[in-house]
Structures are given as C-alpha cells and as structure tokens.
JSON list of C-alpha atoms in Angstrom, two decimals:
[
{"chain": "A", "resi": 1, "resn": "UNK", "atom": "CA", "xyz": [74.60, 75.00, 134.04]},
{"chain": "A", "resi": 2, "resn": "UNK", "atom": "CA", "xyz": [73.30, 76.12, 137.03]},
{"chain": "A", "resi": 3, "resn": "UNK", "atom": "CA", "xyz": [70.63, 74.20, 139.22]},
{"chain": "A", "resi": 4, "resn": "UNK", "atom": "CA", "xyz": [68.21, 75.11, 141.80]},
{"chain": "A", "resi": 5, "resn": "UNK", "atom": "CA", "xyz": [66.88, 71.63, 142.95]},
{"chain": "A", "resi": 6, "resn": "UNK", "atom": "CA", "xyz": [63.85, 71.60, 145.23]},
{"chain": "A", "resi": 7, "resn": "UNK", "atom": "CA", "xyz": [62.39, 68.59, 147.18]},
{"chain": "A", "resi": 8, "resn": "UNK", "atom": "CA", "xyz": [58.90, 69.98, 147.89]},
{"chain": "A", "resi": 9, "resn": "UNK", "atom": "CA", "xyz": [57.41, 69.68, 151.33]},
{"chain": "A", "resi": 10, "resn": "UNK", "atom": "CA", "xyz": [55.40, 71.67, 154.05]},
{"chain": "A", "resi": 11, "resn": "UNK", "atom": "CA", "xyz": [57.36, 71.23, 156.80]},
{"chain": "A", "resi": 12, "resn": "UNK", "atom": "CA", "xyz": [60.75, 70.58, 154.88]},
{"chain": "A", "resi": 13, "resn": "UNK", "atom": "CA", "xyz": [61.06, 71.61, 151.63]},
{"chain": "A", "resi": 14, "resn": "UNK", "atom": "CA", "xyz": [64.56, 71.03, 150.76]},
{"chain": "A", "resi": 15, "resn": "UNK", "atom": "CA", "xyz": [66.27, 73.12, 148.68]},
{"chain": "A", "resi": 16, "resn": "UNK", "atom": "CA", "xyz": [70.14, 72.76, 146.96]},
{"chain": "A", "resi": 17, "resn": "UNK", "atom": "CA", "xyz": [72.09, 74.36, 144.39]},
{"chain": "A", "resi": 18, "resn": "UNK", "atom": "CA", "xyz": [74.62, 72.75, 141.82]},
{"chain": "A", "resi": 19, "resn": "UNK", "atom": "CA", "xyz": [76.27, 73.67, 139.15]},
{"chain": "A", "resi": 20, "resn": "UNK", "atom": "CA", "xyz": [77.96, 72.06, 136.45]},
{"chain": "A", "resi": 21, "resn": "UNK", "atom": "CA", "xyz": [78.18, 70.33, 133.00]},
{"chain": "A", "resi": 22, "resn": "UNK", "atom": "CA", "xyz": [77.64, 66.51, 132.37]},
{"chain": "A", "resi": 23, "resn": "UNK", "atom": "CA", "xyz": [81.38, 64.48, 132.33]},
{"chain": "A", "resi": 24, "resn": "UNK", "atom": "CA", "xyz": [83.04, 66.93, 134.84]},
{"chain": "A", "resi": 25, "resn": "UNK", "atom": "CA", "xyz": [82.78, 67.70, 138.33]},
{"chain": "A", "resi": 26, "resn": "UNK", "atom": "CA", "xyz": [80.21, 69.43, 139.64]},
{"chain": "A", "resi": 27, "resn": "UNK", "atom": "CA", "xyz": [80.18, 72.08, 142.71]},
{"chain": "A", "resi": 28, "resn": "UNK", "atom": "CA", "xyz": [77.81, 72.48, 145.16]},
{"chain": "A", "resi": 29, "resn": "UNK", "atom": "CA", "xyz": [77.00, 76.83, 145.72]},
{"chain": "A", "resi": 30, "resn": "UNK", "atom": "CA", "xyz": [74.42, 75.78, 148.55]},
{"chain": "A", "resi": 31, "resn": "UNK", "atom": "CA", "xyz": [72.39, 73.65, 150.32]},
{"chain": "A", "resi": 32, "resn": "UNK", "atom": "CA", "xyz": [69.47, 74.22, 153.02]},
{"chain": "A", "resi": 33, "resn": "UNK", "atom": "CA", "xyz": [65.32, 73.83, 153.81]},
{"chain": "A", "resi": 34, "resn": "UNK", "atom": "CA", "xyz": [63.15, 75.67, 153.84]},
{"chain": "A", "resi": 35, "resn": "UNK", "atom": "CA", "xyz": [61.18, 74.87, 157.06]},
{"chain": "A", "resi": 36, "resn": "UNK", "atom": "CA", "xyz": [57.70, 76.30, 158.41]},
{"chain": "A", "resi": 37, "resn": "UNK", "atom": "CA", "xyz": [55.51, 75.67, 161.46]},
{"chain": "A", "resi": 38, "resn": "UNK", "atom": "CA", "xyz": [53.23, 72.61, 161.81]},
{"chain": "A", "resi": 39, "resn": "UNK", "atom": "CA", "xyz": [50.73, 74.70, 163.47]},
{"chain": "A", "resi": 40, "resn": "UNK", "atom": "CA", "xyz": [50.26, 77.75, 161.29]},
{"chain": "A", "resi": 41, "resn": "UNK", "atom": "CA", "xyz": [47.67, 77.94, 158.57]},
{"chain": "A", "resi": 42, "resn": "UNK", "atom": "CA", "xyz": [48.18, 76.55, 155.56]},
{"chain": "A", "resi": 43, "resn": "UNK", "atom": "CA", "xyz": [48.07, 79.79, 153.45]},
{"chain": "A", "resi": 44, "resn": "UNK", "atom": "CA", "xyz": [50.60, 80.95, 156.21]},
{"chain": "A", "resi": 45, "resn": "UNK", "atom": "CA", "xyz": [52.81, 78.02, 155.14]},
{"chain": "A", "resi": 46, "resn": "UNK", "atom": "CA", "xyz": [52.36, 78.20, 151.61]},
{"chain": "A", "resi": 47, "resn": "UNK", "atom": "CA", "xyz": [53.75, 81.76, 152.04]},
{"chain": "A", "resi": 48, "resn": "UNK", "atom": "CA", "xyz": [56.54, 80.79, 153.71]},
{"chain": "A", "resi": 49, "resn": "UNK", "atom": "CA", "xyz": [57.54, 77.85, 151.65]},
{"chain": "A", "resi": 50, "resn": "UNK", "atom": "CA", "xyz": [57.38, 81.34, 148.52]},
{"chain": "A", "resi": 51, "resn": "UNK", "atom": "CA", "xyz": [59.56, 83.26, 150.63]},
{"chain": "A", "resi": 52, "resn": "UNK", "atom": "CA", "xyz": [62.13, 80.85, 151.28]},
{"chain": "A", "resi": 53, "resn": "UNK", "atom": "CA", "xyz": [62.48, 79.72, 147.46]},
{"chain": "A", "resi": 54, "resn": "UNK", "atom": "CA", "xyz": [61.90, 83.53, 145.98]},
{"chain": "A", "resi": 55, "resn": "UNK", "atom": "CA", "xyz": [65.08, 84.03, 148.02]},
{"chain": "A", "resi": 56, "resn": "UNK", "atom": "CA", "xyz": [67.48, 80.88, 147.05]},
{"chain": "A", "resi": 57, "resn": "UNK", "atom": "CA", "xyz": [66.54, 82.49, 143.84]},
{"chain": "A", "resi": 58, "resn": "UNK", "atom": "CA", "xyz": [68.09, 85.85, 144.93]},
{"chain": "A", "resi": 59, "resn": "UNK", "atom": "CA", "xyz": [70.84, 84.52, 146.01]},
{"chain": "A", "resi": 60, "resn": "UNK", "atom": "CA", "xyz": [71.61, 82.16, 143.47]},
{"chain": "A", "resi": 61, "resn": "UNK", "atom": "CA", "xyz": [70.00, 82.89, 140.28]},
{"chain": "A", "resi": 62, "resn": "UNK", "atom": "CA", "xyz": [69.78, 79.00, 138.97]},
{"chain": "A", "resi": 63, "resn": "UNK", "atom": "CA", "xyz": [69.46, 78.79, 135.26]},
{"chain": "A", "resi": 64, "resn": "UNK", "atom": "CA", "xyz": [66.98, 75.79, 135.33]},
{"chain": "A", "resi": 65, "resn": "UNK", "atom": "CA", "xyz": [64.99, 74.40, 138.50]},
{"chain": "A", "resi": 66, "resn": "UNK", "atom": "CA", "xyz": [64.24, 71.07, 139.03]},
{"chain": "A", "resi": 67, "resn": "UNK", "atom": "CA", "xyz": [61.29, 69.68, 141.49]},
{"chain": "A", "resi": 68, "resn": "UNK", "atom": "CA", "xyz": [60.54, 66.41, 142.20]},
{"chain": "A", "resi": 69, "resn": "UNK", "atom": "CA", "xyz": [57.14, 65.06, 140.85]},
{"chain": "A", "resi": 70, "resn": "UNK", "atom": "CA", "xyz": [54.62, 64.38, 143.05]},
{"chain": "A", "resi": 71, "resn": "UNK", "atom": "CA", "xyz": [53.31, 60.76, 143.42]},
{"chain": "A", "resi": 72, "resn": "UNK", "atom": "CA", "xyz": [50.47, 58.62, 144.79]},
{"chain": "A", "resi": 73, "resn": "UNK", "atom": "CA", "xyz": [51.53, 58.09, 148.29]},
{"chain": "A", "resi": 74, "resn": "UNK", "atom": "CA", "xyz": [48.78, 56.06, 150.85]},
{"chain": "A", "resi": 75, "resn": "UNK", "atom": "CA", "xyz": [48.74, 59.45, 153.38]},
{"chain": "A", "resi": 76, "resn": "UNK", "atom": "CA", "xyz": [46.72, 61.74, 151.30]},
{"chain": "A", "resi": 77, "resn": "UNK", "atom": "CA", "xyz": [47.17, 64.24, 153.70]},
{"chain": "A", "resi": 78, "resn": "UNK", "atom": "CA", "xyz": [51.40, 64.33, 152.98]},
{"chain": "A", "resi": 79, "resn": "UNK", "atom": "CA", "xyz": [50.94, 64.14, 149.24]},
{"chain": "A", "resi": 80, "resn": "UNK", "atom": "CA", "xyz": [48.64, 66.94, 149.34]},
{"chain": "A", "resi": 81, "resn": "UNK", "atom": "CA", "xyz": [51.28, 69.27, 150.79]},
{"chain": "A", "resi": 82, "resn": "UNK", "atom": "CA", "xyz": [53.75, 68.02, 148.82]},
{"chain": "A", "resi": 83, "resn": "UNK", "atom": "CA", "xyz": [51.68, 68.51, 145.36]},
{"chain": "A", "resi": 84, "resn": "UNK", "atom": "CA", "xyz": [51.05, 72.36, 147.41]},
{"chain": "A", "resi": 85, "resn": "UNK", "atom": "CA", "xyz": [54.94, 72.90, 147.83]},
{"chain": "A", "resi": 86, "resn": "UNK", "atom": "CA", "xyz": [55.74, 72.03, 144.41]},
{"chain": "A", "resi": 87, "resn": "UNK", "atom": "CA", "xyz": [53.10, 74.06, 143.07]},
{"chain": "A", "resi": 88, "resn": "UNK", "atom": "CA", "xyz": [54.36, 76.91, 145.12]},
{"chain": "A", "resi": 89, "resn": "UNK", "atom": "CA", "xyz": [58.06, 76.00, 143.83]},
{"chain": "A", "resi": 90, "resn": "UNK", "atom": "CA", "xyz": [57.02, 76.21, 140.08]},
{"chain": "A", "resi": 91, "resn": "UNK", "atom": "CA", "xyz": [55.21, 79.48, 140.18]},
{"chain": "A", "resi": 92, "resn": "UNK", "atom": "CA", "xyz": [58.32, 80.83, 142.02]},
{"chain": "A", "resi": 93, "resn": "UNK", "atom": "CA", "xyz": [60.57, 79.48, 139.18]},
{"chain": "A", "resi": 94, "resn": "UNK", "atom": "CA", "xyz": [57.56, 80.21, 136.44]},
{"chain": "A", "resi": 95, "resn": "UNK", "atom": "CA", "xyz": [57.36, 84.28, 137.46]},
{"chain": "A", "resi": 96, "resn": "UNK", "atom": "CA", "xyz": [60.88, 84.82, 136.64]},
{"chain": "A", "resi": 97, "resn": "UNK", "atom": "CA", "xyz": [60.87, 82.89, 133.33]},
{"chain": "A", "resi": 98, "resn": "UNK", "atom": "CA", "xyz": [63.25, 80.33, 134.60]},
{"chain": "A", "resi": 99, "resn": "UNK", "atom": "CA", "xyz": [62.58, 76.66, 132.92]},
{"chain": "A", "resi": 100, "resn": "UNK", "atom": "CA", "xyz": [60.95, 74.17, 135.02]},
{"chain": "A", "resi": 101, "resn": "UNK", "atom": "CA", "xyz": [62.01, 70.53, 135.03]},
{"chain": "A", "resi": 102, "resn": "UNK", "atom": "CA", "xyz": [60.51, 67.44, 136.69]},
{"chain": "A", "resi": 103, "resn": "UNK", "atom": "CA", "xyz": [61.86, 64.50, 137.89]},
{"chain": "A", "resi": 104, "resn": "UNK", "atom": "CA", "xyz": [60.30, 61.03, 139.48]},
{"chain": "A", "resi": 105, "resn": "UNK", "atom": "CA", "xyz": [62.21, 59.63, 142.37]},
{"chain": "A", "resi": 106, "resn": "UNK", "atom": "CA", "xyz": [63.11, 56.95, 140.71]},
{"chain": "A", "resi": 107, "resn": "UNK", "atom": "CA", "xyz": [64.58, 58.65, 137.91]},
{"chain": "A", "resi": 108, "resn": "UNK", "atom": "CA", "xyz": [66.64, 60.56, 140.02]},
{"chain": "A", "resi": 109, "resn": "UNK", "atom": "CA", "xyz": [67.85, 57.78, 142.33]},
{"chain": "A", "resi": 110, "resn": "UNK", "atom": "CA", "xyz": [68.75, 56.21, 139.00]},
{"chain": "A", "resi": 111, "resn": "UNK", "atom": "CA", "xyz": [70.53, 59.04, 137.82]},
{"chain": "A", "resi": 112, "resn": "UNK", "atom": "CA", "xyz": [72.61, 59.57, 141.08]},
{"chain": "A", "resi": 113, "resn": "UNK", "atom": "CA", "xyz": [72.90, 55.90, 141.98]},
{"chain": "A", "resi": 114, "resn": "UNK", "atom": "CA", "xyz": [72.86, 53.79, 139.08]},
{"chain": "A", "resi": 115, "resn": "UNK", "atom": "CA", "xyz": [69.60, 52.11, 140.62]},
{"chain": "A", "resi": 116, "resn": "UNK", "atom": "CA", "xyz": [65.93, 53.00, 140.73]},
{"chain": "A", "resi": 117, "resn": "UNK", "atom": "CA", "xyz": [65.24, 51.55, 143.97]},
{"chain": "A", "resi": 118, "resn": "UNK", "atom": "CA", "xyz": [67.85, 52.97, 146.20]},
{"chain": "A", "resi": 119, "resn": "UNK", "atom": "CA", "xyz": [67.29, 54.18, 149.37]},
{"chain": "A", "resi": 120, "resn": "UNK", "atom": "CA", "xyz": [68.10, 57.58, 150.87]},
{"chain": "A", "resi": 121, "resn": "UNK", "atom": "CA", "xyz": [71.33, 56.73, 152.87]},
{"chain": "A", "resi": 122, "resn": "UNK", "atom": "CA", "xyz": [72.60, 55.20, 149.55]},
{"chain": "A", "resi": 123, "resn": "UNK", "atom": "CA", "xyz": [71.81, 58.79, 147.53]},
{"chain": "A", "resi": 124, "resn": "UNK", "atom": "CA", "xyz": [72.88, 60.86, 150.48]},
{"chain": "A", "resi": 125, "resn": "UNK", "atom": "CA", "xyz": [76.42, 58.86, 150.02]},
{"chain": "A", "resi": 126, "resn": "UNK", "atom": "CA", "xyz": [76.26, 59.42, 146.32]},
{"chain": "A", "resi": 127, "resn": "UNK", "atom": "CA", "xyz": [75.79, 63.25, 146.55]},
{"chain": "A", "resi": 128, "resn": "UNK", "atom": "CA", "xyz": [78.21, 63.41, 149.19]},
{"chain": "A", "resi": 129, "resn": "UNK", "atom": "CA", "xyz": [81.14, 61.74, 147.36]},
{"chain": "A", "resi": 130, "resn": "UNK", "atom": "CA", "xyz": [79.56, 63.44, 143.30]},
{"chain": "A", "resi": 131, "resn": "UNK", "atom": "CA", "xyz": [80.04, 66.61, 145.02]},
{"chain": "A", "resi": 132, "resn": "UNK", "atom": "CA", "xyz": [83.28, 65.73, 147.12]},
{"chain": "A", "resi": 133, "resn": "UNK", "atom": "CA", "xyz": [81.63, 66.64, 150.39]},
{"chain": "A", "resi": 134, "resn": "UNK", "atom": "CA", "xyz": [82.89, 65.94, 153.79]},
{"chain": "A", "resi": 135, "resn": "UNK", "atom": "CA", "xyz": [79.50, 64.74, 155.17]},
{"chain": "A", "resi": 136, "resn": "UNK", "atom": "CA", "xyz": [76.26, 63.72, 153.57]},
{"chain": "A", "resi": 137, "resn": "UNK", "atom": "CA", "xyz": [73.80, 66.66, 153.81]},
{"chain": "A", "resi": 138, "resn": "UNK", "atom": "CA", "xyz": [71.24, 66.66, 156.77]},
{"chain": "A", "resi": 139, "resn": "UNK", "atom": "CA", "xyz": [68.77, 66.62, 156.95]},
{"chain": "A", "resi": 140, "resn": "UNK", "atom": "CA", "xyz": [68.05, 63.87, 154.21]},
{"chain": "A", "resi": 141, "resn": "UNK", "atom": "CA", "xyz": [65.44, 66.20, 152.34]},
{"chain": "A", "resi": 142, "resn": "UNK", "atom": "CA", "xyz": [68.62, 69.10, 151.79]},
{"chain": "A", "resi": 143, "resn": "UNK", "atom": "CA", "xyz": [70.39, 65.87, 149.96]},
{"chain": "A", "resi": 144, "resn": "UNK", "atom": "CA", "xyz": [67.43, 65.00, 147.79]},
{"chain": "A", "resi": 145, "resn": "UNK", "atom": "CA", "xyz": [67.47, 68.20, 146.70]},
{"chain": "A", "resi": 146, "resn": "UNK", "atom": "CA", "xyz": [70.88, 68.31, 145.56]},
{"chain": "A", "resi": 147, "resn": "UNK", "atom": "CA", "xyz": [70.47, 65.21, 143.81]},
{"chain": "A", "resi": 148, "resn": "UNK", "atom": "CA", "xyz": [67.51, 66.65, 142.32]},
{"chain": "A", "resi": 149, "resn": "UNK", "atom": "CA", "xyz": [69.67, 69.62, 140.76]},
{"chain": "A", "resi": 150, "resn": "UNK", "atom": "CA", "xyz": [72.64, 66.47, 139.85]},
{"chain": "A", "resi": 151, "resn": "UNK", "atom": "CA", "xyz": [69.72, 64.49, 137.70]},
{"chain": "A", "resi": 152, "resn": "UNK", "atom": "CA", "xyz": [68.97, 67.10, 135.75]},
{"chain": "A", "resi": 153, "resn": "UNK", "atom": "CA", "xyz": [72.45, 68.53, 135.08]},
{"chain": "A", "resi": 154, "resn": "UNK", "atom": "CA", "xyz": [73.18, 65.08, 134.11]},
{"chain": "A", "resi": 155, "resn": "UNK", "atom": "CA", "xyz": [69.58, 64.16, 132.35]},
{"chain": "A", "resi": 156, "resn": "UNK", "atom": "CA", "xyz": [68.94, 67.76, 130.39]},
{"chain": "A", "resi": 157, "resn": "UNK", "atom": "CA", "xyz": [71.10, 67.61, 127.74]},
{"chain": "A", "resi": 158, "resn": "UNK", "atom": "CA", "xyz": [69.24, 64.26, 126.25]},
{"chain": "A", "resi": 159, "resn": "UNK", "atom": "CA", "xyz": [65.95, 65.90, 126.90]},
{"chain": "A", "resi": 160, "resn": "UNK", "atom": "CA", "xyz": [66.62, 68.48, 124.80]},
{"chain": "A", "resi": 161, "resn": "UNK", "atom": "CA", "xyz": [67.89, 66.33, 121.98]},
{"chain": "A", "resi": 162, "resn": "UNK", "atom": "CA", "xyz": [64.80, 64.12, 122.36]},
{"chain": "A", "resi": 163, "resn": "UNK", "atom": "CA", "xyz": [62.29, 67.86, 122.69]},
{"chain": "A", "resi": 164, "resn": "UNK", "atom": "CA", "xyz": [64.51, 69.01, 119.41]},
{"chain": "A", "resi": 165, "resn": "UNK", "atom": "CA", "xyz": [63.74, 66.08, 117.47]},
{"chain": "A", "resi": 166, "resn": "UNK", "atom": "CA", "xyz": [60.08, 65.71, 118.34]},
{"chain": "A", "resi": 167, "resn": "UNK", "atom": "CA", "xyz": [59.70, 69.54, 117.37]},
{"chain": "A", "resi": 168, "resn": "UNK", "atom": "CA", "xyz": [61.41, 68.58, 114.39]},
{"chain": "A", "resi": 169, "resn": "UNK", "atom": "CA", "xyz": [59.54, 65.33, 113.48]},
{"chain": "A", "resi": 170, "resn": "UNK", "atom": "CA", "xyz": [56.11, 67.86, 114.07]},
{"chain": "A", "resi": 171, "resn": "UNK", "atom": "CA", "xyz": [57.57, 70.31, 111.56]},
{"chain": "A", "resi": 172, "resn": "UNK", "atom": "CA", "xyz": [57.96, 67.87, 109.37]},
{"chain": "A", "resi": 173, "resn": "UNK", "atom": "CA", "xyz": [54.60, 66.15, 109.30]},
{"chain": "A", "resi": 174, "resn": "UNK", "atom": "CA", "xyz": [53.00, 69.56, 109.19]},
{"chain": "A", "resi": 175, "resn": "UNK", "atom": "CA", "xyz": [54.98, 71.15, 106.20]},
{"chain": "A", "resi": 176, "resn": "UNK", "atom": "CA", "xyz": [53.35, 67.52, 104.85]},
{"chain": "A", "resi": 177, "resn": "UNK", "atom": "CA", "xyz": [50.23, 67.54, 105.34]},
{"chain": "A", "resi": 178, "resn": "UNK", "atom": "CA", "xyz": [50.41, 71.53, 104.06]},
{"chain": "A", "resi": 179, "resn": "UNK", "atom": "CA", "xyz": [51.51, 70.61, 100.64]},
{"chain": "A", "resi": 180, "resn": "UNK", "atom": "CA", "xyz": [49.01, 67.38, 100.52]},
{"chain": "A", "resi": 181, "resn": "UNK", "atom": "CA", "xyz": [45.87, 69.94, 101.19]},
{"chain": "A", "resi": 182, "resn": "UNK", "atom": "CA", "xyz": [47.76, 72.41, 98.85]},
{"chain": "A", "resi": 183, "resn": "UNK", "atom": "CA", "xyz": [47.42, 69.79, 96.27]},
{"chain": "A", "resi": 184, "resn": "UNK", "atom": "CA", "xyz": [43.97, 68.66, 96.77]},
{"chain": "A", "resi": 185, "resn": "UNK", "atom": "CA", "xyz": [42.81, 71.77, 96.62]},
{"chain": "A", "resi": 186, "resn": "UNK", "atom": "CA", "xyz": [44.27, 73.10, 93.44]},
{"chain": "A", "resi": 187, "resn": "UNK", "atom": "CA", "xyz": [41.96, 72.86, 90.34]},
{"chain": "A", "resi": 188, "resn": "UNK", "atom": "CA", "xyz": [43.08, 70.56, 87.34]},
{"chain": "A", "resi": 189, "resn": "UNK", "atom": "CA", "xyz": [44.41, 72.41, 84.53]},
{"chain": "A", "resi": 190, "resn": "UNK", "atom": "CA", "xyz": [41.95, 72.74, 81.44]},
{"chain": "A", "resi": 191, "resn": "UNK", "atom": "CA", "xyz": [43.07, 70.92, 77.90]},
{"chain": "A", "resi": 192, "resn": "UNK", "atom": "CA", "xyz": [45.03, 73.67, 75.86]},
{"chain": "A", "resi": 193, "resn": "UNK", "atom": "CA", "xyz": [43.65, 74.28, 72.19]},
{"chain": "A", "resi": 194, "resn": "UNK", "atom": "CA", "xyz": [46.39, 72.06, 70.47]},
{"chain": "A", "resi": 195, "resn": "UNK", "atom": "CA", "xyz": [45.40, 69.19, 72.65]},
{"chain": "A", "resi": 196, "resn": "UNK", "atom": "CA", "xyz": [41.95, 69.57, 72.25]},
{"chain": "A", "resi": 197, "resn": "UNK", "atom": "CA", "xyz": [42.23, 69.43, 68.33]},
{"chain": "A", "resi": 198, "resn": "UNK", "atom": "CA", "xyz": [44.47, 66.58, 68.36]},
{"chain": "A", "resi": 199, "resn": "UNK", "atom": "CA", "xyz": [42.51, 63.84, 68.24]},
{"chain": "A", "resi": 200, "resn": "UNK", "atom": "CA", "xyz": [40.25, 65.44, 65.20]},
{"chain": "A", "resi": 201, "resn": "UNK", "atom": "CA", "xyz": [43.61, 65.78, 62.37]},
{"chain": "A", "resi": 202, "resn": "UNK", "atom": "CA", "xyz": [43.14, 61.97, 61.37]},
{"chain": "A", "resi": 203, "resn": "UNK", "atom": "CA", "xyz": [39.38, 62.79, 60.46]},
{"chain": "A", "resi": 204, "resn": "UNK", "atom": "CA", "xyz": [40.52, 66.17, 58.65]},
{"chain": "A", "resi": 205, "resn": "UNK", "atom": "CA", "xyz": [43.23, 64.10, 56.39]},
{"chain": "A", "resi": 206, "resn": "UNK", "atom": "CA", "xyz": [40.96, 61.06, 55.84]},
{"chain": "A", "resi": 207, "resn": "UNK", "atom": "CA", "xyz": [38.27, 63.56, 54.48]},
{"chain": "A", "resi": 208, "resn": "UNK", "atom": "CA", "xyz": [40.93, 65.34, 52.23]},
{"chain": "A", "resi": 209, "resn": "UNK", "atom": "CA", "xyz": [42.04, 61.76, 50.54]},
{"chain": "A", "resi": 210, "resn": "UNK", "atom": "CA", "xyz": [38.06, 61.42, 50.17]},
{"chain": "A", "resi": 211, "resn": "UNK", "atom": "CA", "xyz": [37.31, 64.66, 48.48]},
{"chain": "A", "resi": 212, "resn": "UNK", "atom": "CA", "xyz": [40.93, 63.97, 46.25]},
{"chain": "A", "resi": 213, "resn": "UNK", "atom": "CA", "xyz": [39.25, 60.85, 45.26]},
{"chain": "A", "resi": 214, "resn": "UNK", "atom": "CA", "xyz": [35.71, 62.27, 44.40]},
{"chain": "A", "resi": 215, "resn": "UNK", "atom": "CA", "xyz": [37.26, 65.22, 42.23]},
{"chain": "A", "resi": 216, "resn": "UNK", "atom": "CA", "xyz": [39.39, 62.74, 40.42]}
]
C-alpha cells in the first residue's frame, strides 16, 4: 500500500510518502512541503498549494491519501487555511479517483506513538526510527505528514473490515424489511371449494338419517 500523507497548511503544507503493509517495515519514497508566499493572494496560494500536491501525485502515484482533519483551533484565521489546504488536497486526490482518508491528530499520534497526547518531537522520533531514518524530518510539518501516511497504512485495514460489515449489516436489514412489505402487501388466499363445504357434510348426513327415519 502506497500512501500520500498530507498535513494541510497555507504556508506549509507538508507532504510525505510511505509505503507498506501493516506488521512489516515500511519505506519512506519521499518527503517535502509544499510552501507558498505569506503575501500573495489567497487564490494565488490555493493554486500553489494544487500544484505542489497534483505533482507529488505525478511523481508518486499513492494508492490512498490521507489528510489530517481539520479542528477547532482559537486562531480562526489558521484553521481557516488549514480547512482551505485540505480542501484543496482532497479535490487533488478526488479528480484522479484516488480514495480519501481522514485522520484526527490524536488518532494519528496514537497510531505512531502509542499515546494520544504526544507531542511533535515525540512523533518526529517515532517516524524517524518506524521508517529507520537517520534524522527526524524537518521541518516538523514534512514528519506529520509521514506519520499521517504510517496511521493509515497501519489503521486501513480495520476500517475496511468495520465499512464491510456495516455495508453488510445494511444489506441485511434491507433484504428484511423487503420481504416484511412483500408480505404485508400480498392478499390472503380465498377458501378453496372443499373447505368451504366442509363445515356443511354433518348437516347433509344428519338430514339423510332424518329422511331414513321418516320413510321407514
């Protein structure tokens, strides 16, 4: 599995691809931002941030790419570039047909780490020694994204299970509620002729014993 992982961001939007399958070593194939000026428009930046990703995705041609999920942050003004450069990030990925994943910081500081609250020295040390690097990655968004692309190497596979069972479960409950409306809707079936003289043969025979008895 190969995985472009992308740490959104306007000014840095760090970008790192890994490739591997969960329970063996993974490789790193690359690792950089993707950087644009502080004082250009923001459609100029929002172009820039395309270019850069349209060509990791050239170069690389991830199977799956993974962005971090944008949070509630107190600047408004950072989150709102952030939420821009992910957007920008998923169209990329969405335009070629390649699957889209997100991930909260916490999950993937979890994933790489073992804890949900680590900082980023601790997952810059993590990616460095996962992916038997010589030096963390710098700057520090480059190594979120490459943990990015480690969480969901490691993290897919049980996704999938859980997405394959829900779609299953919804099958299920579907193919159920078919056959209950199926059923409500089909008309009772009318009495056949036998049934409906039934009940009358103990009259017949009782009136058969009375006319016996008259003639007699």
């Amino acid at each position: 599995m190969r995985v472009l992982g992308v740490d959104p961001g306007l000014t840095r939007c760090g970008v790192g691809v890994v490739e591997g399958v969960p329970g063996r070593p993974l490789a790193m194939l690359g690792v950089g931002v993707v950087r644009t000026p502080v004082d250009a428009e923001l459609g100029d930046r929002l172009v820039a941030v395309e270019q850069g990703i349209e060509a990791w995705l050239d170069e690389h041609r991830p199977e799956y790419v993974a962005v971090e999920r944008v949070f509630s942050q107190h600047n408004v003004r950072t989150v709102m570039g952030t939420a821009q450069a992910s957007a920008v990030a998923m169209l990329c990925a969405a335009r070629r047909g390649i699957p889209v994943a997100l991930h909260t910081p916490s999950e993937v500081k979890a994933a790489v780490t073992g804890s949900g609250r680590a900082d980023k020295a601790q997952v810059g040390a993590m990616v460095t020694r996962l992916l038997r690097l010589s030096a963390p990655p710098k700057p520090a968004d480059a190594a979120d994204a490459l943990a990015l692309a480690i969480c969901h190497i490691w993290r897919a596979p049980a996704q999938n299970r859980l997405r394959q069972a829900a779609a299953q479960n919804r099958l299920q409950q579907a193919v159920a509620r078919h056959a209950a409306a199926q059923a409500a809707q089909a008309p009772q079936a009318a009495p056949t002729p036998q049934a409906a003289r039934a009940p009358q043969a103990p009259r017949a025979a009782h009136a058969t014993q009375a006319t016996k008895g008259r003639t007699t």
